[in-house]
XYZ file of C-alpha atoms in Angstrom:
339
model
C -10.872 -24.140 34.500
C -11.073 -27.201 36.999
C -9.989 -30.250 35.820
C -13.064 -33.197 36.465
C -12.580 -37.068 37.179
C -14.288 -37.445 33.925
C -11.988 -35.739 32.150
C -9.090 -37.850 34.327
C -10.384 -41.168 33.241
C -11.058 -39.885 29.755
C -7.355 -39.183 29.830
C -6.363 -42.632 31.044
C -8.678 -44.429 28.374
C -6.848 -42.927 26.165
C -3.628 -43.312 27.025
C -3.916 -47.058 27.367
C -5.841 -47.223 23.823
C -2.290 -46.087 22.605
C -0.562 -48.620 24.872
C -3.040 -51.266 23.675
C -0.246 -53.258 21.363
C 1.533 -53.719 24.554
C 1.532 -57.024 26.379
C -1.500 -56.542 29.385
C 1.212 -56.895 32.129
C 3.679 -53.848 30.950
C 0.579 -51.705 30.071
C -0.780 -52.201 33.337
C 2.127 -51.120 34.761
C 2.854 -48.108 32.984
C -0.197 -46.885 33.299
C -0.941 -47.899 36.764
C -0.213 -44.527 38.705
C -1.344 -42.296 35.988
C -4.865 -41.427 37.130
C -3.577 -40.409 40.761
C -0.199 -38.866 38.876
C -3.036 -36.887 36.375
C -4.901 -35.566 39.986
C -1.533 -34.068 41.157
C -1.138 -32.159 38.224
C -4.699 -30.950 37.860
C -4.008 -29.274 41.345
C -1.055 -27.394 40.848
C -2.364 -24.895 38.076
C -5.497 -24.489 36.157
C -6.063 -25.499 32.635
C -6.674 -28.790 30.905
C -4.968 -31.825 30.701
C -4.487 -31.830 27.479
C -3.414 -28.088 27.908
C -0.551 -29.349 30.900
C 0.497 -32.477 29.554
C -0.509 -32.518 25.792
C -2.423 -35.303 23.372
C -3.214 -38.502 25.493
C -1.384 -40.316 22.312
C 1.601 -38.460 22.452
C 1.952 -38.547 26.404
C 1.335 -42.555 25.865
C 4.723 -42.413 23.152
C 6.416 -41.016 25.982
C 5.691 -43.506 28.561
C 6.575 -46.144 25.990
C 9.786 -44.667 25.086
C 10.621 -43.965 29.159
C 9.708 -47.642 30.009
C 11.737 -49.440 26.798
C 8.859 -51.251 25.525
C 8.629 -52.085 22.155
C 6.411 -50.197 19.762
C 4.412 -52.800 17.092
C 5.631 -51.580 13.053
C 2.654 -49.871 12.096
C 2.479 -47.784 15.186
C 6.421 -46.824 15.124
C 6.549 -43.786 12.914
C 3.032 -42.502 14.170
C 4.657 -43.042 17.757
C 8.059 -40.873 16.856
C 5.681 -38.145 15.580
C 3.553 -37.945 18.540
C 6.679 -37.873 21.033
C 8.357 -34.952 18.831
C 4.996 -32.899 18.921
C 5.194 -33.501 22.800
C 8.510 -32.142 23.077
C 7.146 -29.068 21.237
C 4.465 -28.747 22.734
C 6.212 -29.015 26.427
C 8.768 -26.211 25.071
C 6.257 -23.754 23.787
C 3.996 -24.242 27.325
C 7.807 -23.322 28.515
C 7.716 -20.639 26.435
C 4.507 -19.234 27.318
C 4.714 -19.218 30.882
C 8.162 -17.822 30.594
C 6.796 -14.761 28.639
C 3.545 -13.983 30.917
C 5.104 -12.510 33.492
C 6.243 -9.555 31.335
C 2.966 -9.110 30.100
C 1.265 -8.810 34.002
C -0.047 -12.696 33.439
C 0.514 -15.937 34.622
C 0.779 -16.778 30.978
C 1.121 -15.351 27.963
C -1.540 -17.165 26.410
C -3.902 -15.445 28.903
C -2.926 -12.324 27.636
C -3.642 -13.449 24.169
C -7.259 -14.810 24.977
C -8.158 -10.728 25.662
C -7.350 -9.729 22.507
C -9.235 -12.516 20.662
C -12.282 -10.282 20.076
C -10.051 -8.048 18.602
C -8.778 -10.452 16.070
C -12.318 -11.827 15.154
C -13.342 -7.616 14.039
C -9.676 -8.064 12.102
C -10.248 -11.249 10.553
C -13.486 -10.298 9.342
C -12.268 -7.070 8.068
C -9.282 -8.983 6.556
C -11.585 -11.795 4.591
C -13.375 -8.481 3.123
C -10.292 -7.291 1.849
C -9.272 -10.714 0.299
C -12.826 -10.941 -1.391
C -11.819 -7.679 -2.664
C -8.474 -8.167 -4.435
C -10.077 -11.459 -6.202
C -13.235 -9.491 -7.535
C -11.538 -6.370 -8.487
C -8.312 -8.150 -10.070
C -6.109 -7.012 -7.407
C -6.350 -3.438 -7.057
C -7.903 -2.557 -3.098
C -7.796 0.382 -1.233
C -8.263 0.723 2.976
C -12.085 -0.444 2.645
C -13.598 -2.857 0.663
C -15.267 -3.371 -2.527
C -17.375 -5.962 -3.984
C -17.221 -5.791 -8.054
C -16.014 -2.364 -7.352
C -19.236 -0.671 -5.957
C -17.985 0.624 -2.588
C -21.686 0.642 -0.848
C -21.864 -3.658 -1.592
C -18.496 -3.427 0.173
C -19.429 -2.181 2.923
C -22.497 -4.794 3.459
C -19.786 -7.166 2.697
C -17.644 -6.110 5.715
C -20.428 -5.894 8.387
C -21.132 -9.381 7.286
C -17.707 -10.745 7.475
C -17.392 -9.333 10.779
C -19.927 -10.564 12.342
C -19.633 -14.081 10.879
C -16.244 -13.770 12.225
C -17.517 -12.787 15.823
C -20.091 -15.758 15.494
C -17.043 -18.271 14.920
C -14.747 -17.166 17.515
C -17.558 -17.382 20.342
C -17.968 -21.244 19.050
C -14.159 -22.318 18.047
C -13.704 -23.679 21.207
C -16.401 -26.389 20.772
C -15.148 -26.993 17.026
C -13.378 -30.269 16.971
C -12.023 -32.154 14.008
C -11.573 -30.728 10.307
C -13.568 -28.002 10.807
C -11.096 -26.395 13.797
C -8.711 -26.814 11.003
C -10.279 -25.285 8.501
C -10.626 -22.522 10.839
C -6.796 -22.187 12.000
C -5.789 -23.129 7.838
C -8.550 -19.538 6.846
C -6.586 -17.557 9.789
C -3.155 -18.434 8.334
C -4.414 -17.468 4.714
C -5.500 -14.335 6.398
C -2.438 -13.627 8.275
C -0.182 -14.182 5.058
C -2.443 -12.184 3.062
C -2.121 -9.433 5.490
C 1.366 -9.511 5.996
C 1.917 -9.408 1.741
C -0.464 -6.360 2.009
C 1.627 -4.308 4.230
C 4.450 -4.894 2.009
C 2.777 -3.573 -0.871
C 1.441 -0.632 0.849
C 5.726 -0.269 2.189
C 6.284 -0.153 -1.577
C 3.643 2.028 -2.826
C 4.756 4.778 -0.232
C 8.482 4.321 -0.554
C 10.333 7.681 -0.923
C 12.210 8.054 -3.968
C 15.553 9.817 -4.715
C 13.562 13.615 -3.817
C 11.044 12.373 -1.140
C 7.764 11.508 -3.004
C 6.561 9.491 -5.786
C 5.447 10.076 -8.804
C 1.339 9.476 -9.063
C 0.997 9.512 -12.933
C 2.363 7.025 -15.147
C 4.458 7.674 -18.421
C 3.475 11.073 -17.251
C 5.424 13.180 -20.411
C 6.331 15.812 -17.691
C 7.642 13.701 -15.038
C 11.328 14.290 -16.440
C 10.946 18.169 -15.842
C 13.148 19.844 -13.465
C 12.775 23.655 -14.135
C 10.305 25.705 -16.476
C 11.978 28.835 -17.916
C 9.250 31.835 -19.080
C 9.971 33.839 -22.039
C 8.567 36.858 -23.503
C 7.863 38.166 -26.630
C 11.248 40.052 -26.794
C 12.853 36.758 -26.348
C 14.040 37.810 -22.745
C 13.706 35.383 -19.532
C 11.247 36.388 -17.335
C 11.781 35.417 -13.233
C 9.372 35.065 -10.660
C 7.030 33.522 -13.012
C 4.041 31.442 -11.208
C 1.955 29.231 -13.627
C -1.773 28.557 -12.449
C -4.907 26.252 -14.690
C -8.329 27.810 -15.545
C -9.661 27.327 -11.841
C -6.512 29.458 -10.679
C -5.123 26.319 -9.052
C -1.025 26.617 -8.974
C 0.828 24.275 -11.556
C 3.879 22.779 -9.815
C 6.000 20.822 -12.132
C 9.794 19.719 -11.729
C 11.947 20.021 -8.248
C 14.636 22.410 -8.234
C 18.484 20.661 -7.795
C 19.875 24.161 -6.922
C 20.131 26.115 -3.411
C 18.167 29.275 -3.287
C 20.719 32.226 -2.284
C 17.514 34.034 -1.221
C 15.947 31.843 1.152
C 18.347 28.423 1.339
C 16.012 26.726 4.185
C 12.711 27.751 2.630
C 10.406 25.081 1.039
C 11.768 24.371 -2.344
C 8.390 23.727 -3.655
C 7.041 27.012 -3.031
C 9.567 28.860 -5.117
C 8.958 30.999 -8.751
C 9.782 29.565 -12.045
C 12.622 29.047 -13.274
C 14.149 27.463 -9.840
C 17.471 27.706 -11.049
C 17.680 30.953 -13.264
C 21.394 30.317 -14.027
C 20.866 27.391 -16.358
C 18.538 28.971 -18.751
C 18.879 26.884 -21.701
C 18.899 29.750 -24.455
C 20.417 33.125 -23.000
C 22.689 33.762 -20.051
C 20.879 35.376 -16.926
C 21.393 39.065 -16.998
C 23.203 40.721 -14.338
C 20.772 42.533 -12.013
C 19.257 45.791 -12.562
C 21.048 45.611 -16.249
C 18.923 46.657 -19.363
C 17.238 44.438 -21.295
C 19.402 43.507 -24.435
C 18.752 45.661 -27.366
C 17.219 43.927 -30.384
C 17.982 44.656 -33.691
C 14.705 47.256 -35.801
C 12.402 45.390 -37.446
C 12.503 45.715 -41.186
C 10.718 49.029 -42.772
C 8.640 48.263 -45.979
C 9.602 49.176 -49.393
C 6.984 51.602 -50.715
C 5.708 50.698 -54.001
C 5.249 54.203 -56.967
C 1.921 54.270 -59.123
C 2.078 56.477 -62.142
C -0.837 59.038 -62.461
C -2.070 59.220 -65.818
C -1.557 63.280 -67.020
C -4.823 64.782 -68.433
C -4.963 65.811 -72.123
C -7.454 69.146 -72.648
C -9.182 69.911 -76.435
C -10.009 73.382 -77.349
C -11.570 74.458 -79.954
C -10.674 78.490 -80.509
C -13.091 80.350 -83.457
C -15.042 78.952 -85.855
C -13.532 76.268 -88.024
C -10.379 75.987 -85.924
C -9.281 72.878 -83.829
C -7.185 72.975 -81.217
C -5.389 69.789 -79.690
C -2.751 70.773 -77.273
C -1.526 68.378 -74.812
C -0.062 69.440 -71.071
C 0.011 68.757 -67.179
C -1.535 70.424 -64.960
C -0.079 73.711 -63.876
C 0.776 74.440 -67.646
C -0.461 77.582 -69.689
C -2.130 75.627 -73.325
C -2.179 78.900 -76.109
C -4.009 77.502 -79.126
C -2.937 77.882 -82.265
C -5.299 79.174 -84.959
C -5.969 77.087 -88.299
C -7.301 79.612 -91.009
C -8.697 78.473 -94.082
C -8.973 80.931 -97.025
């Protein structure tokens, strides 16, 4: 960028507008070389003026303060502002051109202007984001959502973006509050962004055996082992739990070494993990039998008395016979006769 005589004398008005409490003779004289002074440095690099040299009203506190002249009341404060943000700004221009060099620049702020479009897809993609945690009450993912509906998200983001593309192309001409508005929205952004990394640090912090829980007040997220019974009451090994779409259940994380396999993945070991600590019985030694149980009960049977049959003869004519017998018994009658 080549510095014009129009922008030198706008530079000079300017300074002596600042100057203009001064009596004519020391303003004149301060500000007598400065257009020729203002040429020099135009030469020696490119850039602005105001780029090289800083506000017109802060190089103007510095002339003051280099000549001695006195500053009028209302203007002193304003005037010790101006010459601190000059020193600033003269150690950050330092600063910059110290740090280009490294970078394969003249300046590191030259490196930076390349990666502005980069920033503008960022910023864009950051406001979405932002609009995101305020409409959803603070829960956000990696891509935006507008009132939760992921497809008005998405509209949301193209939009941002390319209203953010739109502004960089024209911050340059933006003068006044609205180039700060536009710097105060980037901070937001950038502070936003940086508190969103350290959320995501948190979610995905490792915990004491390298992952985090997902459920909350989960009642099984205090298991450690899952011992398998059977009906005999004996603990059965090598036991591998699965739900109804034969998907494998993994619950607990073993906190004992496998003698078997010591550098295998823990997680892909049979329940129990730790067969040793089974809460009710002691592990049996290996290829021991099974522990005898005591018989089961027999039942008592219960006696029903058969009613014996009684038989009636009748033997001749006129004679009854009632005897009474069991079976496998020889009845004789015995005659009645009646004279």
């Amino acid at each position: 960028m080549t510095v014009t005589e129009q922008e030198i004398t706008d530079y000079v008005g300017r300074v002596r507008a600042a100057l203009a409490d001064l009596p004519p003779a020391v303003r004149d004289e301060l500000s007598e070389d400065l257009p020729e002074h203002l040429a020099e440095v135009a030469a020696e690099a490119d850039g602005s003026l105001v780029d090289r040299l800083g506000e017109p009203e802060a190089y103007a506190a510095e002339l003051r303060a280099a000549a001695g002249a006195p500053t009028a009341r209302g203007r002193q404060v304003d005037q010790r502002v101006a010459a601190a943000v000059a020193r600033v700004r003269g150690r950050l221009r330092g600063l910059d051109a110290r740090l280009g060099p490294p970078l394969g620049y003249a300046t590191a702020s030259e490196f930076l202007r390349l990666l502005r479009p980069a920033w503008w897809v960022l910023r864009g993609y950051l406001a979405a984001m932002l609009v995101t945690v305020v409409t959803t009450g603070g829960g956000f993912g990696l891509l935006p959502r507008l009132g939760g509906e992921f497809l008005a998200g998405l509209v949301m983001l193209v939009g941002f973006v390319l209203a953010s593309i739109w502004l960089g192309r024209r911050s340059e001409r933006l003068r006044g509050w609205p180039r700060w508005a536009l710097h105060a929205g980037s901070f937001v952004l950038v502070v936003f962004a940086l508190a969103g990394l350290a959320n995501a640090e948190d979610r995905a912090g490792y915990q004491e055996y390298g992952y985090d829980p997902i459920a909350v007040n989960n009642p099984y997220d205090r298991v450690r082992d899952v011992f398998v019974y059977d009906s005999e009451g004996r603990l059965v090994e090598n036991a591998r739990l699965f739900d109804q779409n034969g998907d494998p259940i993994r619950l607990g994380y073993p906190d004992c070494v496998d003698e078997r396999d010591p550098n295998g993945n823990p997680l892909l070991r049979p329940y129990p993990y730790c067969p040793d600590q089974a809460p009710f019985a002691p592990r049996a030694p290996v290829g021991a039998a099974p522990p005898a149980l005591p018989p089961l009960p027999s039942p008592t049977p219960s006696v029903t008395a058969t009613p014996q049959p009684t038989a009636t003869a009748t033997a001749g004519p006129g004679a009854t016979v009632s005897p009474s017998g069991t079976p496998g018994q020889t009845v004789s009658p015995t005659p009645s006769v009646t004279g």
